[in-house]
XYZ file of C-alpha atoms in Angstrom:
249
model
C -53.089 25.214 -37.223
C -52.135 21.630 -39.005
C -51.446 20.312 -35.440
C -54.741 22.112 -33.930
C -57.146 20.325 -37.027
C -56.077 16.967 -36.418
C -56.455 17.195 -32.370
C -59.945 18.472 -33.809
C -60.627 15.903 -35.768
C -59.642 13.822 -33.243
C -62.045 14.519 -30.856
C -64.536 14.142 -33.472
C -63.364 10.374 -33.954
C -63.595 9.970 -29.785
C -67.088 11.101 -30.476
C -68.305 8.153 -32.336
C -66.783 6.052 -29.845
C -67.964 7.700 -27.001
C -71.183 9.930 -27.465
C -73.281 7.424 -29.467
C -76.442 9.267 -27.196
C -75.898 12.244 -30.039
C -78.033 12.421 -33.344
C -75.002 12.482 -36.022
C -73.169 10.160 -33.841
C -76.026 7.603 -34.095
C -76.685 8.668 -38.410
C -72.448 7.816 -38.702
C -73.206 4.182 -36.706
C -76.132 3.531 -38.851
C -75.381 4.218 -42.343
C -71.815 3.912 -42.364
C -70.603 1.737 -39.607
C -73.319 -0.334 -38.888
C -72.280 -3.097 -37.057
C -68.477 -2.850 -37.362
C -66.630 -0.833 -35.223
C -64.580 2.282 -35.578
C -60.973 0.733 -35.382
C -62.067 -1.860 -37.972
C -64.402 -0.200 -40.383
C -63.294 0.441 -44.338
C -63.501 3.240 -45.924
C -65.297 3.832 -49.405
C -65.754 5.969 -52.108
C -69.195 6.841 -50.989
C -67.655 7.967 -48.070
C -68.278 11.952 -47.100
C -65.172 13.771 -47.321
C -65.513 14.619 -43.563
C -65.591 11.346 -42.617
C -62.829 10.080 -44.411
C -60.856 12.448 -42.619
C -62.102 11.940 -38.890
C -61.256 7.961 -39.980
C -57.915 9.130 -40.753
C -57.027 9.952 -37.580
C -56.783 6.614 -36.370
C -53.745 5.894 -37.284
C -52.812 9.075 -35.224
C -54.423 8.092 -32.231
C -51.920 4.965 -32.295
C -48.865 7.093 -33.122
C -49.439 9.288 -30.064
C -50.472 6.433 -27.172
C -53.807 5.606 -27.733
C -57.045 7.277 -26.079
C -55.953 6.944 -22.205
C -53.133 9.794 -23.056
C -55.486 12.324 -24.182
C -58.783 11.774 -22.693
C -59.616 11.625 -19.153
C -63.178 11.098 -16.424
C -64.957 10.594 -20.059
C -64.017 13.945 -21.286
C -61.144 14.485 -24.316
C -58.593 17.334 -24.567
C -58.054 18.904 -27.728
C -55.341 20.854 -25.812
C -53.456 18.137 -24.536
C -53.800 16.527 -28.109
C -52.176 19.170 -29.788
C -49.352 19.540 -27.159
C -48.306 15.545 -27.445
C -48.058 16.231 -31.429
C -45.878 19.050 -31.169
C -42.265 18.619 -31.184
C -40.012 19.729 -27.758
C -38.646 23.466 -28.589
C -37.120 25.020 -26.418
C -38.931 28.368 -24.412
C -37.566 31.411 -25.557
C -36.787 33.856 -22.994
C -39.226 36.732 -24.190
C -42.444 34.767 -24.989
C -44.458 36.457 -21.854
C -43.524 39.964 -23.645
C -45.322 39.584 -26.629
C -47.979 37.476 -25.075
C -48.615 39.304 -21.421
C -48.505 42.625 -23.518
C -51.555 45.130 -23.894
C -50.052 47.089 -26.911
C -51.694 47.284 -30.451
C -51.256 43.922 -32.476
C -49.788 45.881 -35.007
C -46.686 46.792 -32.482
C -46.288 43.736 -30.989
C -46.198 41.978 -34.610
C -42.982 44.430 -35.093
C -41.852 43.739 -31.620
C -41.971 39.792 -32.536
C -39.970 40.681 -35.617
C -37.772 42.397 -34.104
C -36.893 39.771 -31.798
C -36.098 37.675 -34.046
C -33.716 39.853 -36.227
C -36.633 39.480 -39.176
C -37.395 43.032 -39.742
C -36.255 44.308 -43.569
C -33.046 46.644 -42.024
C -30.535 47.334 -44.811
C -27.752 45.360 -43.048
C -30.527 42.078 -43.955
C -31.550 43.417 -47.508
C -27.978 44.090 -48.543
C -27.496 40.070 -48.449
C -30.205 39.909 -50.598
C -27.910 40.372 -53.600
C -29.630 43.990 -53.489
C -27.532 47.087 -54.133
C -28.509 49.634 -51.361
C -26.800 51.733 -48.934
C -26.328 50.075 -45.988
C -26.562 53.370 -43.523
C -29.232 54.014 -40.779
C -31.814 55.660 -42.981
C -32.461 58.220 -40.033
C -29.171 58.938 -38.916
C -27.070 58.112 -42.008
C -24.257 57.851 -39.961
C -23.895 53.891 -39.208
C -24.768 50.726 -40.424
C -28.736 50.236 -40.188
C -29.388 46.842 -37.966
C -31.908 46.023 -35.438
C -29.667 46.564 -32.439
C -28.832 50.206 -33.895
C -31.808 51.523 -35.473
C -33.927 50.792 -32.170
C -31.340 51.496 -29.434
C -28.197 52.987 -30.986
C -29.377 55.723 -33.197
C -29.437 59.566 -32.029
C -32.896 59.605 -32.907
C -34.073 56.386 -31.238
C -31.886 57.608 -28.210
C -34.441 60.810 -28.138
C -38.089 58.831 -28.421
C -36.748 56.217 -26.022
C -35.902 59.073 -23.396
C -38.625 61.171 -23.590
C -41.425 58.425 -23.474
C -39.352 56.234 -20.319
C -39.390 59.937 -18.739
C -43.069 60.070 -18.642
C -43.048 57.180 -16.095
C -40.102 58.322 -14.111
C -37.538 55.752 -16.211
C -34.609 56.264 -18.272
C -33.518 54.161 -21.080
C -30.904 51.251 -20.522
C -27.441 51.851 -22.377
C -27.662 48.970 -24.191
C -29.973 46.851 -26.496
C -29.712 43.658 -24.558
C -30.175 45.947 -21.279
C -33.387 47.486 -22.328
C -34.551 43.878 -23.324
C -34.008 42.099 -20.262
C -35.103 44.913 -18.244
C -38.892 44.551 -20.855
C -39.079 40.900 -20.482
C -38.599 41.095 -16.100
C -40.919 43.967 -15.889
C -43.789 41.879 -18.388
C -43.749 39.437 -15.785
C -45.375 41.534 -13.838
C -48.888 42.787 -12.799
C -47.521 46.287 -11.218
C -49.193 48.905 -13.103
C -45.889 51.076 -13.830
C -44.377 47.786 -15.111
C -47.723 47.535 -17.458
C -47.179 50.754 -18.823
C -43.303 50.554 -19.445
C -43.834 46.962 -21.203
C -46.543 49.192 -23.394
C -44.550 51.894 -24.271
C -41.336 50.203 -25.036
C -43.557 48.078 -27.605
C -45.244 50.985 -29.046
C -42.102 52.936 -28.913
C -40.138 50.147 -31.343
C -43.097 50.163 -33.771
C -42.771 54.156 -33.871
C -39.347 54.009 -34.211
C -39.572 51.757 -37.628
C -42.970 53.474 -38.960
C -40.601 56.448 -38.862
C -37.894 55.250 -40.730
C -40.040 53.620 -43.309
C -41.438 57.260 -44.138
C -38.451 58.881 -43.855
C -37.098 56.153 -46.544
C -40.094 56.103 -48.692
C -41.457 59.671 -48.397
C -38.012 61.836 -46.897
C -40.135 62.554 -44.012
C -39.398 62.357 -40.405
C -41.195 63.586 -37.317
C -39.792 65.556 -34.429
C -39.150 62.839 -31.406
C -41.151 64.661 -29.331
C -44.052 64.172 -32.118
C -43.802 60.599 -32.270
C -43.700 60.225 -27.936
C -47.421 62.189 -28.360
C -48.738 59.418 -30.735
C -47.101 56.761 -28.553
C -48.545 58.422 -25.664
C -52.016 58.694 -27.304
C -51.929 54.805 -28.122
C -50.691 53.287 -24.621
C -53.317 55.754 -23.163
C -56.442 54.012 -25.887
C -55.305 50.402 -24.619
C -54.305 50.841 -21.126
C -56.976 50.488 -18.042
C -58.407 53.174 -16.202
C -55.926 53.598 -13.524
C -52.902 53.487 -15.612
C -54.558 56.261 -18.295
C -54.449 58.091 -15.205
C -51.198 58.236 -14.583
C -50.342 58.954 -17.936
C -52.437 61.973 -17.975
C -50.984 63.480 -14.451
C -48.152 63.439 -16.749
């Protein structure tokens, strides 16, 4: 959002320089510029807070290559902007399923977590200097991590099995399976591939609402309980066509 403002603010500054036919444009020239230019102009202590930072950003616009890199036929690019002030990172492998994914925010959010081994699992909160048991809270037979409480777990096993079933699938044997098999199929436009991509997200976000009551409030619903509510959510966010199938089902 840093990045994003100053690209912002940048096309503000392009602005004066280049829209001088618009009202605030022509105030700026006359009260504060005058007859100096932009690249030379001072700026005072009676200067409006907005301005001083629009002013700023010359300095940036020298860093990054000057106004022929991000402006072009007389129009500028915020987006271009903010992609020559980011730094070169490299693509991860799964960004198209949490971005080309119709789920609920909320599950995707999780999903993202997930991903990224940030979710609060016992194996993580244990090196937090925290005394816990480190056990799958559902299961209590392992050690709770991401790879088991999602894919590993009898219970898991269960929701994943009965909600793939629904659209003639069966779950991979392993975590890394089921995740390259999400992040082919979200590439994608087939309509089963929608819906697995969908339930697989909602699915995961079940999964951990479930063990957070089960931790919190020693309750736990039936798998087949949980499949219903994942059913019932893919069905509020999917298209037409695709509800369809769900409900021949």
């Amino acid at each position: 959002m840093n990045l994003w403002n100053k690209a912002a603010l940048l096309k503000q500054l392009w602005a004066l320089l280049f829209k001088q036919d618009k009202l605030w444009v022509r105030w700026v020239h006359a009260y504060y510029i005058k007859r100096g230019s932009i690249e030379s102009v001072t700026v005072k202590s009676n200067t409006s807070w907005l301005l001083r930072k629009i002013l700023d950003t010359r300095e940036l616009l020298r860093d990054i290559g000057g106004w022929e890199v991000v402006s072009s036929l007389q129009k500028f690019s915020i987006k271009r902007t903010y992609k020559l002030m980011q730094d070169n990172f490299e693509k991860v492998s799964w960004r198209r399923l949490t971005c080309n994914n119709q789920a609920t925010p909320k599950s995707k959010f999780i999903l993202w977590l997930a991903l990224l081994n940030r979710l609060a699992t016992v194996d993580r909160v244990s090196k937090w200097n925290r005394e816990c048991s480190t056990l799958c809270k559902m299961c209590g037979i392992q050690n709770e991590s991401v790879q088991h409480l999602f894919f590993d777990c009898d219970y898991s096993k269960s929701v994943w099995s009965a909600a793939l079933q629904v659209i003639g699938m069966s779950p991979e044997s392993t975590a890394g399976g089921e995740l390259r098999k999400a992040v082919q199929k979200a590439r994608s436009k087939r309509s089963k591939n929608r819906l697995y991509v969908m339930l697989c997200t909602e699915c995961l976000y079940a999964i951990w609402i479930q063990r957070n009551c089960k931790h919190f409030k020693g309750i736990l619903l039936s798998p087949i309980a949980v499949v219903k509510e994942v059913l019932f959510k893919v069905a509020c966010n999917c298209n037409e066509n695709d509800r369809h199938r769900l409900l021949l089902t």
